[in-house]
Amino acid sequence: MMHNQSKSESYAAAGVDITAGYKAVELMKKHVARTKNEGCLDDVGGFGGCFGLNMAGMEEPVLVSGTDGCGTKVKLAILMDKHDTIGIDAVAMCVNDIICVGAKPLFFLDYIACGKNVPEKIAAIVGGVAEGCVQSGAALIGGETAEHPGLMPVEDYDLAGFAVGVVDKKKILDKTKMAAGDVVIALASSGIHSNGFSLIRKVFDIDHNPPALYEPCAALGGKTVAETLLTPTRIYVKSVLALLEKVNVKGISHITGGGFYENIPRSIPDGLCAVIDKSAVKVLPIFDLIMKTGNIPERDMYNTYNMGVGMSIVVPAAEADTALEILRANGEDAYLIGKIVAGEDKVILQ
């Protein structure tokens, strides 16, 4: 095999150990294998990931893509030396976006840039990516690990990903069909998810006071701040796909960076407004702790974080009970948080 023959002492002296890359690939293969689905055509390690697209039952298939990273949440994973869940976040940020169009994820590719390739660490990261792919039904068909000595410290890395899904054109969610009287359903988040960590690091002084991260916190039910912050992003794909089969969904918003104020309006057409009842939102304790510790105004919190709502879904009022039943049967904590009314503000929190 090539990795038994390919070795460069000169490149290693410059800080890049290509044999470590080969070892990492070998270690991650067992994780990649977990994600295989009917579209996979070859094994990891080639020059390109191949995927066979099954268009059976679709009149006009449309590919839907999404790409994202985990932001500075990666910094927390590095500080905690816990690398097996951050990959779930990378997948979630992509697949949760494309499901908002109504698309079923097909495959995923990851990109890891690191100061030094430690095969066991890279394999742990990819293990998390694989878990995210399993949760979303996507195949991990390839990726890249790049060693960048001198560009970043040896212990640092960054992680990003790219997902592709498919939807029949006639089933792409059309927000123009939304109407006053429709209702807004919340899908509970698992925690912070993967945005706003630059503010979190400032609030908890994470870069200079790491011991505080590991002390049990009464406000968090005895959990530490660190483990609560590192909770992986919830993936909503399978429950939303089940919903789309039975209910007339008018719009979906993935609540990420920009919180309620930026994301909910993306699924609301001109002339309508989502009125959100803040008293109905099941705010998670971590958000109360951030707001109190950092003296953050409530509006800034709702303009930065999901506050406990990972997704909002608009359905006709007559189908609300059916939608809630389907979502709950698929493991979601789903509940009503608002309604659609005539107006130009797109979203109002009251």
JSON list of C-alpha atoms in Angstrom, two decimals, residues 70-217:
[
{"chain": "A", "resi": 70, "resn": "CYS", "atom": "CA", "xyz": [-18.63, 24.94, 14.49]},
{"chain": "A", "resi": 71, "resn": "GLY", "atom": "CA", "xyz": [-17.22, 28.40, 15.20]},
{"chain": "A", "resi": 72, "resn": "THR", "atom": "CA", "xyz": [-15.19, 28.91, 18.33]},
{"chain": "A", "resi": 73, "resn": "LYS", "atom": "CA", "xyz": [-16.97, 26.01, 20.04]},
{"chain": "A", "resi": 74, "resn": "VAL", "atom": "CA", "xyz": [-13.93, 24.13, 18.73]},
{"chain": "A", "resi": 75, "resn": "LYS", "atom": "CA", "xyz": [-11.82, 26.11, 21.20]},
{"chain": "A", "resi": 76, "resn": "LEU", "atom": "CA", "xyz": [-13.79, 24.62, 24.06]},
{"chain": "A", "resi": 77, "resn": "ALA", "atom": "CA", "xyz": [-13.33, 21.11, 22.69]},
{"chain": "A", "resi": 78, "resn": "ILE", "atom": "CA", "xyz": [-9.58, 21.76, 22.57]},
{"chain": "A", "resi": 79, "resn": "LEU", "atom": "CA", "xyz": [-9.50, 23.12, 26.14]},
{"chain": "A", "resi": 80, "resn": "MET", "atom": "CA", "xyz": [-11.43, 20.09, 27.40]},
{"chain": "A", "resi": 81, "resn": "ASP", "atom": "CA", "xyz": [-9.41, 17.68, 25.24]},
{"chain": "A", "resi": 82, "resn": "LYS", "atom": "CA", "xyz": [-12.73, 16.16, 24.17]},
{"chain": "A", "resi": 83, "resn": "HIS", "atom": "CA", "xyz": [-13.00, 15.72, 20.43]},
{"chain": "A", "resi": 84, "resn": "ASP", "atom": "CA", "xyz": [-15.61, 13.02, 19.84]},
{"chain": "A", "resi": 85, "resn": "THR", "atom": "CA", "xyz": [-18.74, 15.23, 19.69]},
{"chain": "A", "resi": 86, "resn": "ILE", "atom": "CA", "xyz": [-17.66, 18.38, 17.86]},
{"chain": "A", "resi": 87, "resn": "GLY", "atom": "CA", "xyz": [-18.11, 16.52, 14.57]},
{"chain": "A", "resi": 88, "resn": "ILE", "atom": "CA", "xyz": [-21.82, 16.10, 15.36]},
{"chain": "A", "resi": 89, "resn": "ASP", "atom": "CA", "xyz": [-22.02, 19.89, 15.47]},
{"chain": "A", "resi": 90, "resn": "ALA", "atom": "CA", "xyz": [-20.38, 20.22, 12.07]},
{"chain": "A", "resi": 91, "resn": "VAL", "atom": "CA", "xyz": [-22.89, 17.88, 10.48]},
{"chain": "A", "resi": 92, "resn": "ALA", "atom": "CA", "xyz": [-25.84, 19.38, 12.33]},
{"chain": "A", "resi": 93, "resn": "MET", "atom": "CA", "xyz": [-25.10, 22.92, 11.19]},
{"chain": "A", "resi": 94, "resn": "CYS", "atom": "CA", "xyz": [-25.29, 21.78, 7.57]},
{"chain": "A", "resi": 95, "resn": "VAL", "atom": "CA", "xyz": [-28.08, 19.21, 7.53]},
{"chain": "A", "resi": 96, "resn": "ASN", "atom": "CA", "xyz": [-30.36, 21.27, 9.77]},
{"chain": "A", "resi": 97, "resn": "ASP", "atom": "CA", "xyz": [-30.07, 24.03, 7.18]},
{"chain": "A", "resi": 98, "resn": "ILE", "atom": "CA", "xyz": [-30.93, 21.97, 4.14]},
{"chain": "A", "resi": 99, "resn": "ILE", "atom": "CA", "xyz": [-33.91, 20.32, 5.84]},
{"chain": "A", "resi": 100, "resn": "CYS", "atom": "CA", "xyz": [-35.40, 23.83, 6.06]},
{"chain": "A", "resi": 101, "resn": "VAL", "atom": "CA", "xyz": [-35.82, 23.63, 2.27]},
{"chain": "A", "resi": 102, "resn": "GLY", "atom": "CA", "xyz": [-37.46, 20.21, 2.59]},
{"chain": "A", "resi": 103, "resn": "ALA", "atom": "CA", "xyz": [-34.42, 18.29, 1.34]},
{"chain": "A", "resi": 104, "resn": "LYS", "atom": "CA", "xyz": [-33.29, 14.87, 2.53]},
{"chain": "A", "resi": 105, "resn": "PRO", "atom": "CA", "xyz": [-29.52, 14.81, 3.22]},
{"chain": "A", "resi": 106, "resn": "LEU", "atom": "CA", "xyz": [-27.60, 12.45, 0.96]},
{"chain": "A", "resi": 107, "resn": "PHE", "atom": "CA", "xyz": [-23.92, 12.85, 1.77]},
{"chain": "A", "resi": 108, "resn": "PHE", "atom": "CA", "xyz": [-21.41, 14.88, 3.74]},
{"chain": "A", "resi": 109, "resn": "LEU", "atom": "CA", "xyz": [-17.73, 15.82, 3.44]},
{"chain": "A", "resi": 110, "resn": "ASP", "atom": "CA", "xyz": [-15.59, 17.25, 6.22]},
{"chain": "A", "resi": 111, "resn": "TYR", "atom": "CA", "xyz": [-12.49, 19.44, 6.30]},
{"chain": "A", "resi": 112, "resn": "ILE", "atom": "CA", "xyz": [-10.13, 19.49, 9.27]},
{"chain": "A", "resi": 113, "resn": "ALA", "atom": "CA", "xyz": [-7.22, 21.93, 9.49]},
{"chain": "A", "resi": 114, "resn": "CYS", "atom": "CA", "xyz": [-4.80, 21.23, 12.32]},
{"chain": "A", "resi": 115, "resn": "GLY", "atom": "CA", "xyz": [-1.51, 22.48, 13.69]},
{"chain": "A", "resi": 116, "resn": "LYS", "atom": "CA", "xyz": [-0.30, 18.91, 14.09]},
{"chain": "A", "resi": 117, "resn": "ASN", "atom": "CA", "xyz": [-1.92, 15.71, 12.87]},
{"chain": "A", "resi": 118, "resn": "VAL", "atom": "CA", "xyz": [-2.40, 13.45, 15.87]},
{"chain": "A", "resi": 119, "resn": "PRO", "atom": "CA", "xyz": [-4.09, 10.41, 14.29]},
{"chain": "A", "resi": 120, "resn": "GLU", "atom": "CA", "xyz": [-6.07, 9.42, 17.37]},
{"chain": "A", "resi": 121, "resn": "LYS", "atom": "CA", "xyz": [-7.43, 12.96, 17.77]},
{"chain": "A", "resi": 122, "resn": "ILE", "atom": "CA", "xyz": [-8.36, 13.24, 14.10]},
{"chain": "A", "resi": 123, "resn": "ALA", "atom": "CA", "xyz": [-10.08, 9.86, 14.25]},
{"chain": "A", "resi": 124, "resn": "ALA", "atom": "CA", "xyz": [-12.09, 11.00, 17.29]},
{"chain": "A", "resi": 125, "resn": "ILE", "atom": "CA", "xyz": [-13.20, 14.11, 15.44]},
{"chain": "A", "resi": 126, "resn": "VAL", "atom": "CA", "xyz": [-14.24, 12.06, 12.43]},
{"chain": "A", "resi": 127, "resn": "GLY", "atom": "CA", "xyz": [-16.02, 9.65, 14.76]},
{"chain": "A", "resi": 128, "resn": "GLY", "atom": "CA", "xyz": [-18.23, 12.55, 15.82]},
{"chain": "A", "resi": 129, "resn": "VAL", "atom": "CA", "xyz": [-18.80, 13.49, 12.18]},
{"chain": "A", "resi": 130, "resn": "ALA", "atom": "CA", "xyz": [-19.84, 9.91, 11.47]},
{"chain": "A", "resi": 131, "resn": "GLU", "atom": "CA", "xyz": [-22.28, 9.95, 14.37]},
{"chain": "A", "resi": 132, "resn": "GLY", "atom": "CA", "xyz": [-23.85, 13.13, 13.00]},
{"chain": "A", "resi": 133, "resn": "CYS", "atom": "CA", "xyz": [-24.15, 11.48, 9.60]},
{"chain": "A", "resi": 134, "resn": "VAL", "atom": "CA", "xyz": [-25.82, 8.42, 11.12]},
{"chain": "A", "resi": 135, "resn": "GLN", "atom": "CA", "xyz": [-28.30, 10.65, 12.95]},
{"chain": "A", "resi": 136, "resn": "SER", "atom": "CA", "xyz": [-29.18, 12.48, 9.73]},
{"chain": "A", "resi": 137, "resn": "GLY", "atom": "CA", "xyz": [-29.06, 9.53, 7.33]},
{"chain": "A", "resi": 138, "resn": "ALA", "atom": "CA", "xyz": [-26.22, 11.06, 5.31]},
{"chain": "A", "resi": 139, "resn": "ALA", "atom": "CA", "xyz": [-23.18, 9.15, 4.06]},
{"chain": "A", "resi": 140, "resn": "LEU", "atom": "CA", "xyz": [-19.70, 10.41, 4.88]},
{"chain": "A", "resi": 141, "resn": "ILE", "atom": "CA", "xyz": [-18.15, 9.97, 1.44]},
{"chain": "A", "resi": 142, "resn": "GLY", "atom": "CA", "xyz": [-14.91, 11.88, 1.85]},
{"chain": "A", "resi": 143, "resn": "GLY", "atom": "CA", "xyz": [-13.01, 14.68, 3.50]},
{"chain": "A", "resi": 144, "resn": "GLU", "atom": "CA", "xyz": [-9.64, 16.31, 4.00]},
{"chain": "A", "resi": 145, "resn": "THR", "atom": "CA", "xyz": [-7.23, 16.66, 6.89]},
{"chain": "A", "resi": 146, "resn": "ALA", "atom": "CA", "xyz": [-4.63, 19.40, 6.38]},
{"chain": "A", "resi": 147, "resn": "GLU", "atom": "CA", "xyz": [-1.63, 19.85, 8.68]},
{"chain": "A", "resi": 148, "resn": "HIS", "atom": "CA", "xyz": [-0.70, 23.53, 8.95]},
{"chain": "A", "resi": 149, "resn": "PRO", "atom": "CA", "xyz": [2.44, 23.97, 11.10]},
{"chain": "A", "resi": 150, "resn": "GLY", "atom": "CA", "xyz": [3.21, 27.61, 11.70]},
{"chain": "A", "resi": 151, "resn": "LEU", "atom": "CA", "xyz": [-0.31, 28.71, 10.76]},
{"chain": "A", "resi": 152, "resn": "MET", "atom": "CA", "xyz": [-1.85, 27.51, 14.01]},
{"chain": "A", "resi": 153, "resn": "PRO", "atom": "CA", "xyz": [-0.56, 26.10, 17.31]},
{"chain": "A", "resi": 154, "resn": "VAL", "atom": "CA", "xyz": [0.10, 22.37, 17.29]},
{"chain": "A", "resi": 155, "resn": "GLU", "atom": "CA", "xyz": [-2.86, 21.63, 19.60]},
{"chain": "A", "resi": 156, "resn": "ASP", "atom": "CA", "xyz": [-5.37, 23.67, 17.58]},
{"chain": "A", "resi": 157, "resn": "TYR", "atom": "CA", "xyz": [-7.65, 22.61, 14.77]},
{"chain": "A", "resi": 158, "resn": "ASP", "atom": "CA", "xyz": [-10.71, 23.84, 12.92]},
{"chain": "A", "resi": 159, "resn": "LEU", "atom": "CA", "xyz": [-13.55, 21.82, 11.48]},
{"chain": "A", "resi": 160, "resn": "ALA", "atom": "CA", "xyz": [-16.02, 22.56, 8.71]},
{"chain": "A", "resi": 161, "resn": "GLY", "atom": "CA", "xyz": [-18.32, 20.52, 6.52]},
{"chain": "A", "resi": 162, "resn": "PHE", "atom": "CA", "xyz": [-20.43, 20.38, 3.41]},
{"chain": "A", "resi": 163, "resn": "ALA", "atom": "CA", "xyz": [-23.72, 18.53, 2.92]},
{"chain": "A", "resi": 164, "resn": "VAL", "atom": "CA", "xyz": [-25.81, 17.80, -0.15]},
{"chain": "A", "resi": 165, "resn": "GLY", "atom": "CA", "xyz": [-29.45, 16.75, -0.10]},
{"chain": "A", "resi": 166, "resn": "VAL", "atom": "CA", "xyz": [-32.23, 16.24, -2.60]},
{"chain": "A", "resi": 167, "resn": "VAL", "atom": "CA", "xyz": [-35.88, 17.26, -2.86]},
{"chain": "A", "resi": 168, "resn": "ASP", "atom": "CA", "xyz": [-38.50, 17.02, -5.58]},
{"chain": "A", "resi": 169, "resn": "LYS", "atom": "CA", "xyz": [-38.94, 20.57, -6.88]},
{"chain": "A", "resi": 170, "resn": "LYS", "atom": "CA", "xyz": [-42.68, 20.56, -6.24]},
{"chain": "A", "resi": 171, "resn": "LYS", "atom": "CA", "xyz": [-41.98, 19.74, -2.58]},
{"chain": "A", "resi": 172, "resn": "ILE", "atom": "CA", "xyz": [-39.57, 22.61, -1.90]},
{"chain": "A", "resi": 173, "resn": "LEU", "atom": "CA", "xyz": [-41.07, 24.56, 0.98]},
{"chain": "A", "resi": 174, "resn": "ASP", "atom": "CA", "xyz": [-42.83, 27.66, -0.34]},
{"chain": "A", "resi": 175, "resn": "LYS", "atom": "CA", "xyz": [-43.21, 30.37, 2.28]},
{"chain": "A", "resi": 176, "resn": "THR", "atom": "CA", "xyz": [-45.53, 32.36, 0.01]},
{"chain": "A", "resi": 177, "resn": "LYS", "atom": "CA", "xyz": [-48.25, 29.84, 0.91]},
{"chain": "A", "resi": 178, "resn": "MET", "atom": "CA", "xyz": [-48.10, 30.97, 4.53]},
{"chain": "A", "resi": 179, "resn": "ALA", "atom": "CA", "xyz": [-51.17, 32.79, 5.81]},
{"chain": "A", "resi": 180, "resn": "ALA", "atom": "CA", "xyz": [-52.38, 34.72, 8.84]},
{"chain": "A", "resi": 181, "resn": "GLY", "atom": "CA", "xyz": [-53.75, 32.23, 11.33]},
{"chain": "A", "resi": 182, "resn": "ASP", "atom": "CA", "xyz": [-50.99, 29.66, 10.84]},
{"chain": "A", "resi": 183, "resn": "VAL", "atom": "CA", "xyz": [-49.16, 28.67, 14.01]},
{"chain": "A", "resi": 184, "resn": "VAL", "atom": "CA", "xyz": [-45.49, 28.43, 14.99]},
{"chain": "A", "resi": 185, "resn": "ILE", "atom": "CA", "xyz": [-44.15, 25.25, 16.57]},
{"chain": "A", "resi": 186, "resn": "ALA", "atom": "CA", "xyz": [-40.88, 25.10, 18.52]},
{"chain": "A", "resi": 187, "resn": "LEU", "atom": "CA", "xyz": [-38.51, 22.15, 18.50]},
{"chain": "A", "resi": 188, "resn": "ALA", "atom": "CA", "xyz": [-36.44, 22.19, 21.66]},
{"chain": "A", "resi": 189, "resn": "SER", "atom": "CA", "xyz": [-32.68, 22.57, 21.36]},
{"chain": "A", "resi": 190, "resn": "SER", "atom": "CA", "xyz": [-30.14, 20.45, 23.20]},
{"chain": "A", "resi": 191, "resn": "GLY", "atom": "CA", "xyz": [-28.31, 23.54, 24.43]},
{"chain": "A", "resi": 192, "resn": "ILE", "atom": "CA", "xyz": [-26.21, 26.33, 22.95]},
{"chain": "A", "resi": 193, "resn": "HIS", "atom": "CA", "xyz": [-25.70, 24.36, 19.72]},
{"chain": "A", "resi": 194, "resn": "SER", "atom": "CA", "xyz": [-22.88, 25.97, 17.69]},
{"chain": "A", "resi": 195, "resn": "ASN", "atom": "CA", "xyz": [-23.03, 29.74, 17.67]},
{"chain": "A", "resi": 196, "resn": "GLY", "atom": "CA", "xyz": [-22.33, 32.62, 20.00]},
{"chain": "A", "resi": 197, "resn": "PHE", "atom": "CA", "xyz": [-19.29, 31.03, 21.62]},
{"chain": "A", "resi": 198, "resn": "SER", "atom": "CA", "xyz": [-17.12, 34.13, 21.27]},
{"chain": "A", "resi": 199, "resn": "LEU", "atom": "CA", "xyz": [-19.52, 35.91, 23.63]},
{"chain": "A", "resi": 200, "resn": "ILE", "atom": "CA", "xyz": [-19.68, 32.85, 25.89]},
{"chain": "A", "resi": 201, "resn": "ARG", "atom": "CA", "xyz": [-15.90, 32.74, 26.16]},
{"chain": "A", "resi": 202, "resn": "LYS", "atom": "CA", "xyz": [-15.96, 36.38, 27.25]},
{"chain": "A", "resi": 203, "resn": "VAL", "atom": "CA", "xyz": [-18.82, 35.93, 29.71]},
{"chain": "A", "resi": 204, "resn": "PHE", "atom": "CA", "xyz": [-17.19, 32.98, 31.49]},
{"chain": "A", "resi": 205, "resn": "ASP", "atom": "CA", "xyz": [-13.60, 34.18, 30.90]},
{"chain": "A", "resi": 206, "resn": "ILE", "atom": "CA", "xyz": [-12.94, 30.76, 29.43]},
{"chain": "A", "resi": 207, "resn": "ASP", "atom": "CA", "xyz": [-9.52, 31.58, 28.01]},
{"chain": "A", "resi": 208, "resn": "HIS", "atom": "CA", "xyz": [-8.14, 32.69, 31.39]},
{"chain": "A", "resi": 209, "resn": "ASN", "atom": "CA", "xyz": [-10.19, 30.80, 33.97]},
{"chain": "A", "resi": 210, "resn": "PRO", "atom": "CA", "xyz": [-10.58, 27.20, 32.73]},
{"chain": "A", "resi": 211, "resn": "PRO", "atom": "CA", "xyz": [-10.83, 25.60, 36.21]},
{"chain": "A", "resi": 212, "resn": "ALA", "atom": "CA", "xyz": [-14.22, 27.31, 36.67]},
{"chain": "A", "resi": 213, "resn": "LEU", "atom": "CA", "xyz": [-15.51, 25.34, 33.70]},
{"chain": "A", "resi": 214, "resn": "TYR", "atom": "CA", "xyz": [-15.20, 22.04, 35.53]},
{"chain": "A", "resi": 215, "resn": "GLU", "atom": "CA", "xyz": [-16.94, 22.88, 38.81]},
{"chain": "A", "resi": 216, "resn": "PRO", "atom": "CA", "xyz": [-20.48, 21.50, 39.30]},
{"chain": "A", "resi": 217, "resn": "CYS", "atom": "CA", "xyz": [-23.02, 24.29, 38.87]}
]
